[in-house]
CSV table of C-alpha atoms in Angstrom, one decimal:
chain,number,residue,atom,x,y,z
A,1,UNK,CA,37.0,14.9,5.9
A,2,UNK,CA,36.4,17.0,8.9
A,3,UNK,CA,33.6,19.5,9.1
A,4,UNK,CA,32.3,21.8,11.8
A,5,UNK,CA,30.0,19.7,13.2
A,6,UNK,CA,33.1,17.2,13.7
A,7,UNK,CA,32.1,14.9,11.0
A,8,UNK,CA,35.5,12.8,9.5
A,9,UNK,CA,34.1,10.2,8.2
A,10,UNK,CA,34.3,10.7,4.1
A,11,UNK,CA,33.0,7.6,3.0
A,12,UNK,CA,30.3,4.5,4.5
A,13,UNK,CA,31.0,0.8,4.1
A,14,UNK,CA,27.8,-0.7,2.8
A,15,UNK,CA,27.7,-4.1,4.1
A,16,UNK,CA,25.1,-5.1,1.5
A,17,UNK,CA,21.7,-7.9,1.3
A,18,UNK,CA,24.3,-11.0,2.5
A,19,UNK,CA,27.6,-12.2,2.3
A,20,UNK,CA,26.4,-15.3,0.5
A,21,UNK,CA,28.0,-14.5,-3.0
A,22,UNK,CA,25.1,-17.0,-4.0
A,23,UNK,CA,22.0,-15.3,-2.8
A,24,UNK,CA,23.7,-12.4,-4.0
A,25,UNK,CA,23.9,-13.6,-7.6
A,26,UNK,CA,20.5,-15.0,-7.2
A,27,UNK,CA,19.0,-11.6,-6.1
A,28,UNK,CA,21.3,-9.3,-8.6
A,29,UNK,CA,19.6,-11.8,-11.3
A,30,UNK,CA,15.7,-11.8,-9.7
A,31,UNK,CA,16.2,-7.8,-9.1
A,32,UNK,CA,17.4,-6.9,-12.4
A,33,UNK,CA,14.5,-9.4,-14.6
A,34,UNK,CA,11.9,-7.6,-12.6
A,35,UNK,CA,13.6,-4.0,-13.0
A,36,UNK,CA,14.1,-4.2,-16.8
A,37,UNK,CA,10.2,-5.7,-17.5
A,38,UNK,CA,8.1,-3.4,-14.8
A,39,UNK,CA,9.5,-0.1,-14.9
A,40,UNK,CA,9.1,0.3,-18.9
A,41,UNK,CA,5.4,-0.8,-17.8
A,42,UNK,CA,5.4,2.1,-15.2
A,43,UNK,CA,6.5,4.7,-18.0
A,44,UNK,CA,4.0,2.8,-20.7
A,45,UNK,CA,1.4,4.2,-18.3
A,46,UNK,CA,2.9,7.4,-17.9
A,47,UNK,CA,2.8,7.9,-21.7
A,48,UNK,CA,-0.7,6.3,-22.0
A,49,UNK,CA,-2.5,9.0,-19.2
A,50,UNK,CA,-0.9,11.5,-21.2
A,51,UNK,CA,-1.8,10.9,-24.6
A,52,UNK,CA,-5.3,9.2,-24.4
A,53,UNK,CA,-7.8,12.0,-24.2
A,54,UNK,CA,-10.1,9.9,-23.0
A,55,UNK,CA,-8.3,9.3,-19.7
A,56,UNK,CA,-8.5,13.1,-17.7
A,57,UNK,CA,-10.1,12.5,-14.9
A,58,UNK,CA,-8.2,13.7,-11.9
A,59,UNK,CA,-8.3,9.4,-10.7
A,60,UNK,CA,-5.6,9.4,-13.9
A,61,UNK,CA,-3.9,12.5,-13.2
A,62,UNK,CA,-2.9,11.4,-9.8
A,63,UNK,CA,-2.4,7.5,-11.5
A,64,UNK,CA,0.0,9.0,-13.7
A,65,UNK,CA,2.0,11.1,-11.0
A,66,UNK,CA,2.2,7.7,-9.3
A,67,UNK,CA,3.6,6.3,-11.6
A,68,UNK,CA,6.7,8.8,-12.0
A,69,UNK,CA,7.1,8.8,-8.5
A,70,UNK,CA,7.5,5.1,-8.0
A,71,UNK,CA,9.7,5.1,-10.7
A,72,UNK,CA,12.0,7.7,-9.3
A,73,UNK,CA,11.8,6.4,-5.7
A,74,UNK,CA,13.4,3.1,-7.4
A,75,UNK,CA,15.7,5.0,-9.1
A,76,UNK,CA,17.5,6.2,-5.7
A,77,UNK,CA,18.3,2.3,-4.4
A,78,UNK,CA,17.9,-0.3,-7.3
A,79,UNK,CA,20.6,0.6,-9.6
A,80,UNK,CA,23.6,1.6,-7.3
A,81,UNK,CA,22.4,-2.0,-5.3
A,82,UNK,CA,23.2,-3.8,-8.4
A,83,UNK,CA,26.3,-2.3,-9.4
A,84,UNK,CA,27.2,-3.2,-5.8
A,85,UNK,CA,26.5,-6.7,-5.9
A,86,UNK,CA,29.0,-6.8,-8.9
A,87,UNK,CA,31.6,-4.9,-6.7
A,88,UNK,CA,34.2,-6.1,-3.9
A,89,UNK,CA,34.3,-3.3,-1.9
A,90,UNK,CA,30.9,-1.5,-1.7
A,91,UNK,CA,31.3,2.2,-0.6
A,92,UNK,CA,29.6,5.5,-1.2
A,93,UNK,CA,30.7,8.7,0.4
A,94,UNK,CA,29.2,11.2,3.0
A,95,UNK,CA,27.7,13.3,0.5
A,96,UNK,CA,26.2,11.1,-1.8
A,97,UNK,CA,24.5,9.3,1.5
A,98,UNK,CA,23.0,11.7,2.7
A,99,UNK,CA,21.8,13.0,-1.0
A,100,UNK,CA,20.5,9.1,-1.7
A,101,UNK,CA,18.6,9.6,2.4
A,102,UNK,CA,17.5,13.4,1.1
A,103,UNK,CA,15.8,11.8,-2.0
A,104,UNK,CA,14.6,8.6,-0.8
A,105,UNK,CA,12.5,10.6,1.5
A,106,UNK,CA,11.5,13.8,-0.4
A,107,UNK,CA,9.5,11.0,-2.8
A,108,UNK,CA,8.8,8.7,-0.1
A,109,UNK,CA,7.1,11.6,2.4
A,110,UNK,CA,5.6,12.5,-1.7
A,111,UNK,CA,3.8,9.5,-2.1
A,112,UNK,CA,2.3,9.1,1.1
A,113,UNK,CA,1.1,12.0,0.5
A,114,UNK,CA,-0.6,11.8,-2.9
A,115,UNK,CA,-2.3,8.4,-1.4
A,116,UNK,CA,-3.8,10.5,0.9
A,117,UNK,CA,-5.0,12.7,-1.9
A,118,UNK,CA,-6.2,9.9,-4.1
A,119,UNK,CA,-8.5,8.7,-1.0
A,120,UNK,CA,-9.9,12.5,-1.1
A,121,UNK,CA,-10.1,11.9,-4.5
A,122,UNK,CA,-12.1,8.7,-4.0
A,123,UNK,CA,-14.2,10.0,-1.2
A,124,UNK,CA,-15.5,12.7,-3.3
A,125,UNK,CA,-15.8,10.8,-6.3
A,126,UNK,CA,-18.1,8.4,-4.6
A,127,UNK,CA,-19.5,10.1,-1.5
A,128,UNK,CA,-20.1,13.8,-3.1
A,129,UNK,CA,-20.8,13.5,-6.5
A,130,UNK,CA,-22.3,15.9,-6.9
A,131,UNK,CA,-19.6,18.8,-5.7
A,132,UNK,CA,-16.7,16.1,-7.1
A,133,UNK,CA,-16.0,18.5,-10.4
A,134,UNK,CA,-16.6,21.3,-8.3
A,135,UNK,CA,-13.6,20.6,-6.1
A,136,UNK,CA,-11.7,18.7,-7.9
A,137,UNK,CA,-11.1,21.0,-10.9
A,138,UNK,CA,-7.4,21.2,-12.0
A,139,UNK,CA,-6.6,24.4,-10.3
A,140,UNK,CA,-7.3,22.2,-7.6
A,141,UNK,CA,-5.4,18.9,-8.5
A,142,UNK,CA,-2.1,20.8,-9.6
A,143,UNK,CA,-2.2,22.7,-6.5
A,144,UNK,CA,-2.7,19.3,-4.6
A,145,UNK,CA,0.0,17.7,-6.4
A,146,UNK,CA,2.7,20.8,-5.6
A,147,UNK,CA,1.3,20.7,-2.1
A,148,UNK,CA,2.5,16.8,-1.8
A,149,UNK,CA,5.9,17.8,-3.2
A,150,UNK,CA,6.4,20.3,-0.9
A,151,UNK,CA,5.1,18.4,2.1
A,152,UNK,CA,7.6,15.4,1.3
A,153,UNK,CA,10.1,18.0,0.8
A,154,UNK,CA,9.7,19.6,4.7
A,155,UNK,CA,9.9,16.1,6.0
A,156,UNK,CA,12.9,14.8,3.7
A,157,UNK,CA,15.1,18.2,4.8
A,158,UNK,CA,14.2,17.6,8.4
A,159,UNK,CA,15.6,14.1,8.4
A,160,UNK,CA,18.5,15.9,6.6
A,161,UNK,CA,19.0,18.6,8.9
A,162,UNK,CA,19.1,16.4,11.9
A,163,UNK,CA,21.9,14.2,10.5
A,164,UNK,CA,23.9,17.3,9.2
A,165,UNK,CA,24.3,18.0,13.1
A,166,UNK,CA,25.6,14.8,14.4
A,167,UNK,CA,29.2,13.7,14.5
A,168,UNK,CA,30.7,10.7,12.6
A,169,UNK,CA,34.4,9.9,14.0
A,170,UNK,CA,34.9,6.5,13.6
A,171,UNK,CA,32.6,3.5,12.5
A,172,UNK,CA,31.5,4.2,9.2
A,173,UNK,CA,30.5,0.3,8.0
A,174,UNK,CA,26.5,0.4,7.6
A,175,UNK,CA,24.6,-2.9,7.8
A,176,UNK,CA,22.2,-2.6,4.8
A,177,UNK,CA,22.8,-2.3,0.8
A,178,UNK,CA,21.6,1.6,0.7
A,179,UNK,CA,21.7,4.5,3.3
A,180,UNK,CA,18.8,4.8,5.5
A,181,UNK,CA,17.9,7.2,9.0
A,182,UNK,CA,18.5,4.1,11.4
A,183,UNK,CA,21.4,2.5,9.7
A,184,UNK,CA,23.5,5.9,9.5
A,185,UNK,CA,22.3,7.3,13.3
A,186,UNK,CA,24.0,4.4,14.6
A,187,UNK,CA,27.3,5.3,13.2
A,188,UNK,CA,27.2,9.0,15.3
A,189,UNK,CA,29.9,8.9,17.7
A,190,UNK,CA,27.1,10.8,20.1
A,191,UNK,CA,23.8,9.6,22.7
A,192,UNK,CA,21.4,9.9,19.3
A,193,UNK,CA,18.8,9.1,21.8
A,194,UNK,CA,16.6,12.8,20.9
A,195,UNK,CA,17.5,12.4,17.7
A,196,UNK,CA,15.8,8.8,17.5
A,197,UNK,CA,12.6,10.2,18.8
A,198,UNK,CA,12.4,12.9,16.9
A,199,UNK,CA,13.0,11.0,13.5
A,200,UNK,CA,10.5,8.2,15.1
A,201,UNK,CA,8.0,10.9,15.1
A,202,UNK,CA,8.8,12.2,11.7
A,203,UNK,CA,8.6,9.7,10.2
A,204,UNK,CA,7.2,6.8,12.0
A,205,UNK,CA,4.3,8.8,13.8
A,206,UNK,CA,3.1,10.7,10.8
A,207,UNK,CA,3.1,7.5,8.7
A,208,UNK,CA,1.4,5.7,11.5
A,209,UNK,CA,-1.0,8.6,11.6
A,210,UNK,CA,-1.9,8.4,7.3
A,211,UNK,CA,-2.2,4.7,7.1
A,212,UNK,CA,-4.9,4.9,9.9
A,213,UNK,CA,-6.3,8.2,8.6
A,214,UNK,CA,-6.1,6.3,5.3
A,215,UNK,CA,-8.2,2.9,6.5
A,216,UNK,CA,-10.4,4.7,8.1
A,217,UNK,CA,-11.8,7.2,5.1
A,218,UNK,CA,-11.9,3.4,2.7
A,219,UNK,CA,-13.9,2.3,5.5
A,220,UNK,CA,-16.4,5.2,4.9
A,221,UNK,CA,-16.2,4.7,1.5
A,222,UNK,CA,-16.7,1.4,1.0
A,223,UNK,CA,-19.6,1.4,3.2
A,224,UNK,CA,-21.1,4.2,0.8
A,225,UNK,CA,-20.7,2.0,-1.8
A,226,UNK,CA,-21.7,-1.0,0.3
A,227,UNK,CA,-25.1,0.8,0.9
A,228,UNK,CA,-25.8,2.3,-2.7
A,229,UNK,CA,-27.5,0.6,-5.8
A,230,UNK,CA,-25.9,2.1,-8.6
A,231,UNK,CA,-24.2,0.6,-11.4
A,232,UNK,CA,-20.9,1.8,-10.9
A,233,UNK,CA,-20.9,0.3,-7.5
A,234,UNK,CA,-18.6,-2.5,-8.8
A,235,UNK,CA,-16.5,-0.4,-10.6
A,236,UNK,CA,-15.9,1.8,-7.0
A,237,UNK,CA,-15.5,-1.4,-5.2
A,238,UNK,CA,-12.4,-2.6,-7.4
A,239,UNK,CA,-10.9,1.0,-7.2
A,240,UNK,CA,-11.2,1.5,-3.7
A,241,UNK,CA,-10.0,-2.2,-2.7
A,242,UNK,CA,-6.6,-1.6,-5.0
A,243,UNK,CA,-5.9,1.7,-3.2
A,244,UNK,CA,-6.7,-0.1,-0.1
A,245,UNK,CA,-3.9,-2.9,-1.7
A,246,UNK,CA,-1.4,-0.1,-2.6
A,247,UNK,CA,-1.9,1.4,0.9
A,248,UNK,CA,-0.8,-1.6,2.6
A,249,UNK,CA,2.2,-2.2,0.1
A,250,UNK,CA,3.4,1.2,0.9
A,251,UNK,CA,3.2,1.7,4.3
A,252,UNK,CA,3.1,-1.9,5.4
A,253,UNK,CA,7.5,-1.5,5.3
A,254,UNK,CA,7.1,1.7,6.4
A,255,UNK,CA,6.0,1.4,9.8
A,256,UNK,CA,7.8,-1.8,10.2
A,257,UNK,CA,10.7,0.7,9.9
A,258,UNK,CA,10.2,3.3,11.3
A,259,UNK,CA,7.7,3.5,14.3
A,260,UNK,CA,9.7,1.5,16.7
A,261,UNK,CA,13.6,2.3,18.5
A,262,UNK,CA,16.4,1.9,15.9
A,263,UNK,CA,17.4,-1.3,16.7
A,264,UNK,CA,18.3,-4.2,13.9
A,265,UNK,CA,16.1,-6.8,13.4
A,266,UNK,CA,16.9,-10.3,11.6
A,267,UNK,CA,14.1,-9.3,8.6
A,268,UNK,CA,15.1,-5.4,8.3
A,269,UNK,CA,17.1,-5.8,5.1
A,270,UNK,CA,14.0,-7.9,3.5
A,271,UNK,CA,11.4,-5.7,4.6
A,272,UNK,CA,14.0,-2.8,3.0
A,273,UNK,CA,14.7,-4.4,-0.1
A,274,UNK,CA,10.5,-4.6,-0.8
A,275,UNK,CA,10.0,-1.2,0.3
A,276,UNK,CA,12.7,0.3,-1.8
A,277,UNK,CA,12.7,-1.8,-5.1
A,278,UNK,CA,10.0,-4.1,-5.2
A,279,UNK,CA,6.6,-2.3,-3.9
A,280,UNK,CA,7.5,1.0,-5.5
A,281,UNK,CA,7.6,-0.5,-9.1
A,282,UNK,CA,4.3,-2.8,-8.5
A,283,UNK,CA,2.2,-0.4,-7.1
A,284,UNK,CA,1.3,1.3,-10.6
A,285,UNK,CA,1.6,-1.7,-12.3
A,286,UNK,CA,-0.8,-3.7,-9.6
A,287,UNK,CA,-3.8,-0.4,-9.9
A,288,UNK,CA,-3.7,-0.5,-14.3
A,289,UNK,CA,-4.4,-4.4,-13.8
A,290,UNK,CA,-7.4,-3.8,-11.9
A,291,UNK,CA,-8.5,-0.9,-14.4
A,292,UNK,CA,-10.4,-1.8,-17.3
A,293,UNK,CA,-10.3,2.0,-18.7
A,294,UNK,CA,-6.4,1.9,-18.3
A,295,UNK,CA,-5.8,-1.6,-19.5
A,296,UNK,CA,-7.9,-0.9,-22.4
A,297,UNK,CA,-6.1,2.5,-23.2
A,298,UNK,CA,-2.3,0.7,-23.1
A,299,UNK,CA,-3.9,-2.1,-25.4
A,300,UNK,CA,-4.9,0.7,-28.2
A,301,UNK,CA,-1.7,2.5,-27.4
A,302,UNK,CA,0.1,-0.7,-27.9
A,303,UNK,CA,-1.5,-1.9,-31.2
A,304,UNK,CA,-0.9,1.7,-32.9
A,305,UNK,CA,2.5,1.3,-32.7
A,306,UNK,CA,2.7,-2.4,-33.8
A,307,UNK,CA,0.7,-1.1,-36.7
């Protein structure tokens, strides 16, 4: 397949986790146990924010809208990985790589984002209470939430565009079980050099940039809290500390990634395999654990049913 921007490379070679067929069994097995039990639990509390009237607060909205995006961002990797481990010859083609890259970073770029607006969220919550149902009415939250999806829509079709423009000619085997920016500029029969700094700064940078921004407003809150008497100050405490746990689940891989020079490292493929399937699927499932509102809501839910 040969396209203007002298792209004939119609298919990539996905060299997958390992070549031990043993770990592979062993992960396809591990992968597909955790896959079947958490993301039902990630929809069970989809379906409990959005029947239990007593759970509107904008802390559940954006709960809830973490949930569906942490199920969709599994989605894109998880399931073609373990149809691959079942296959000799693992392939996807040119277009269905770069749709798999489109969406993996249109929800990824999504949830940093609506991190960043549950710490607002928090900090106003705790620090403001007073103007807290002021600013964050719903007009307010659904226009955060859109705002989120188009920001991790700019910075997934940048990442997009970028590749679009470089050349693929020959070697078309990528060393990883999914298509990723540093796996697939590799393969660019062209210096990718520019390109590498401007995806480093994309991506890398401006996830760099939240998780700091992100430490530092926790900081302020938690002090807040540290400093007040109230009785909620418990309750605010376990809250903030499991955002602060989320935070470091999420962009923990991410910088790891992407902030440094595309170059392969030994643990890449590990640190890729939590990021993509693993964290994305605990991160809901890890914040209804620590919240006794939530947990009680999926117990009532749960027992009218069995009833």
């Amino acid at each position: 397949m040969e396209s203007e921007n002298g792209t004939v490379v119609a298919e990539f070679i996905l060299l997958g986790l390992t070549q031990s067929g043993d770990i592979q069994l062993l992960v396809f097995v591990l992968v597909l146990i955790f896959y079947l039990i958490i993301l039902p639990g990630n929809f069970l509390i989809i379906l409990t924010i959005r029947l239990d009237p007593g759970l509107t607060a904008p802390l559940y909205f954006f709960l809830g809208n973490l949930a569906f995006l942490d199920a969709s961002y599994s989605f894109i990797v998880a399931p073609r990985m373990l149809v691959d481990f079942l296959s000799e010859k693992k392939v996807i083609s040119y277009r269905g790589c770069i749709t798999q890259l489109f969406f993996l970073h249109f929800l990824g770029g999504g949830e940093e984002l609506l991190l960043v607006v549950m710490a607002f969220d928090r900090y106003m919550a705790i620090c403001r209470p007073l103007h807290y149902s002021t600013v964050m009415n719903p007009r307010a939250c659904y226009a955060l939430i859109l705002a989120l999806w188009l920001g991790g829509f700019v910075h997934s079709i940048i990442q997009v565009a970028l590749i679009l423009r470089l050349p693929f000619c020959g070697p078309n085997q990528l060393d990883n079980f999914f298509c990723d920016v540093p796996q697939v500029i590799k393969l660019a029969c062209t210096d990718t050099f520019v390109v590498e700094l401007l995806m480093v700064f994309n991506s890398g940078l401006l996830t760099l940039l939240c998780f700091l921004g992100l430490l530092a407003s926790y900081a302020v809150i938690l002090c807040h809290v540290h400093g007040s008497s109230s009785e909620g100050k418990s309750k605010a405490m376990s809250t903030c500390i499991t955002h602060i746990i989320i935070i470091f689940l999420m962009f923990g891989p991410a910088i790891f990634i992407y902030t440094r020079p595309f170059r392969a490292f030994p643990a890449d493929k590990v640190v890729s395999l939590f990021h993509t399937v693993i964290f994305p699927l605990l991160n809901p499932v890890i914040y209804t654990l620590r919240n006794q509102e939530v947990k009680a809501s999926v117990r009532r839910l749960f027992n009218q049913h069995i009833a």
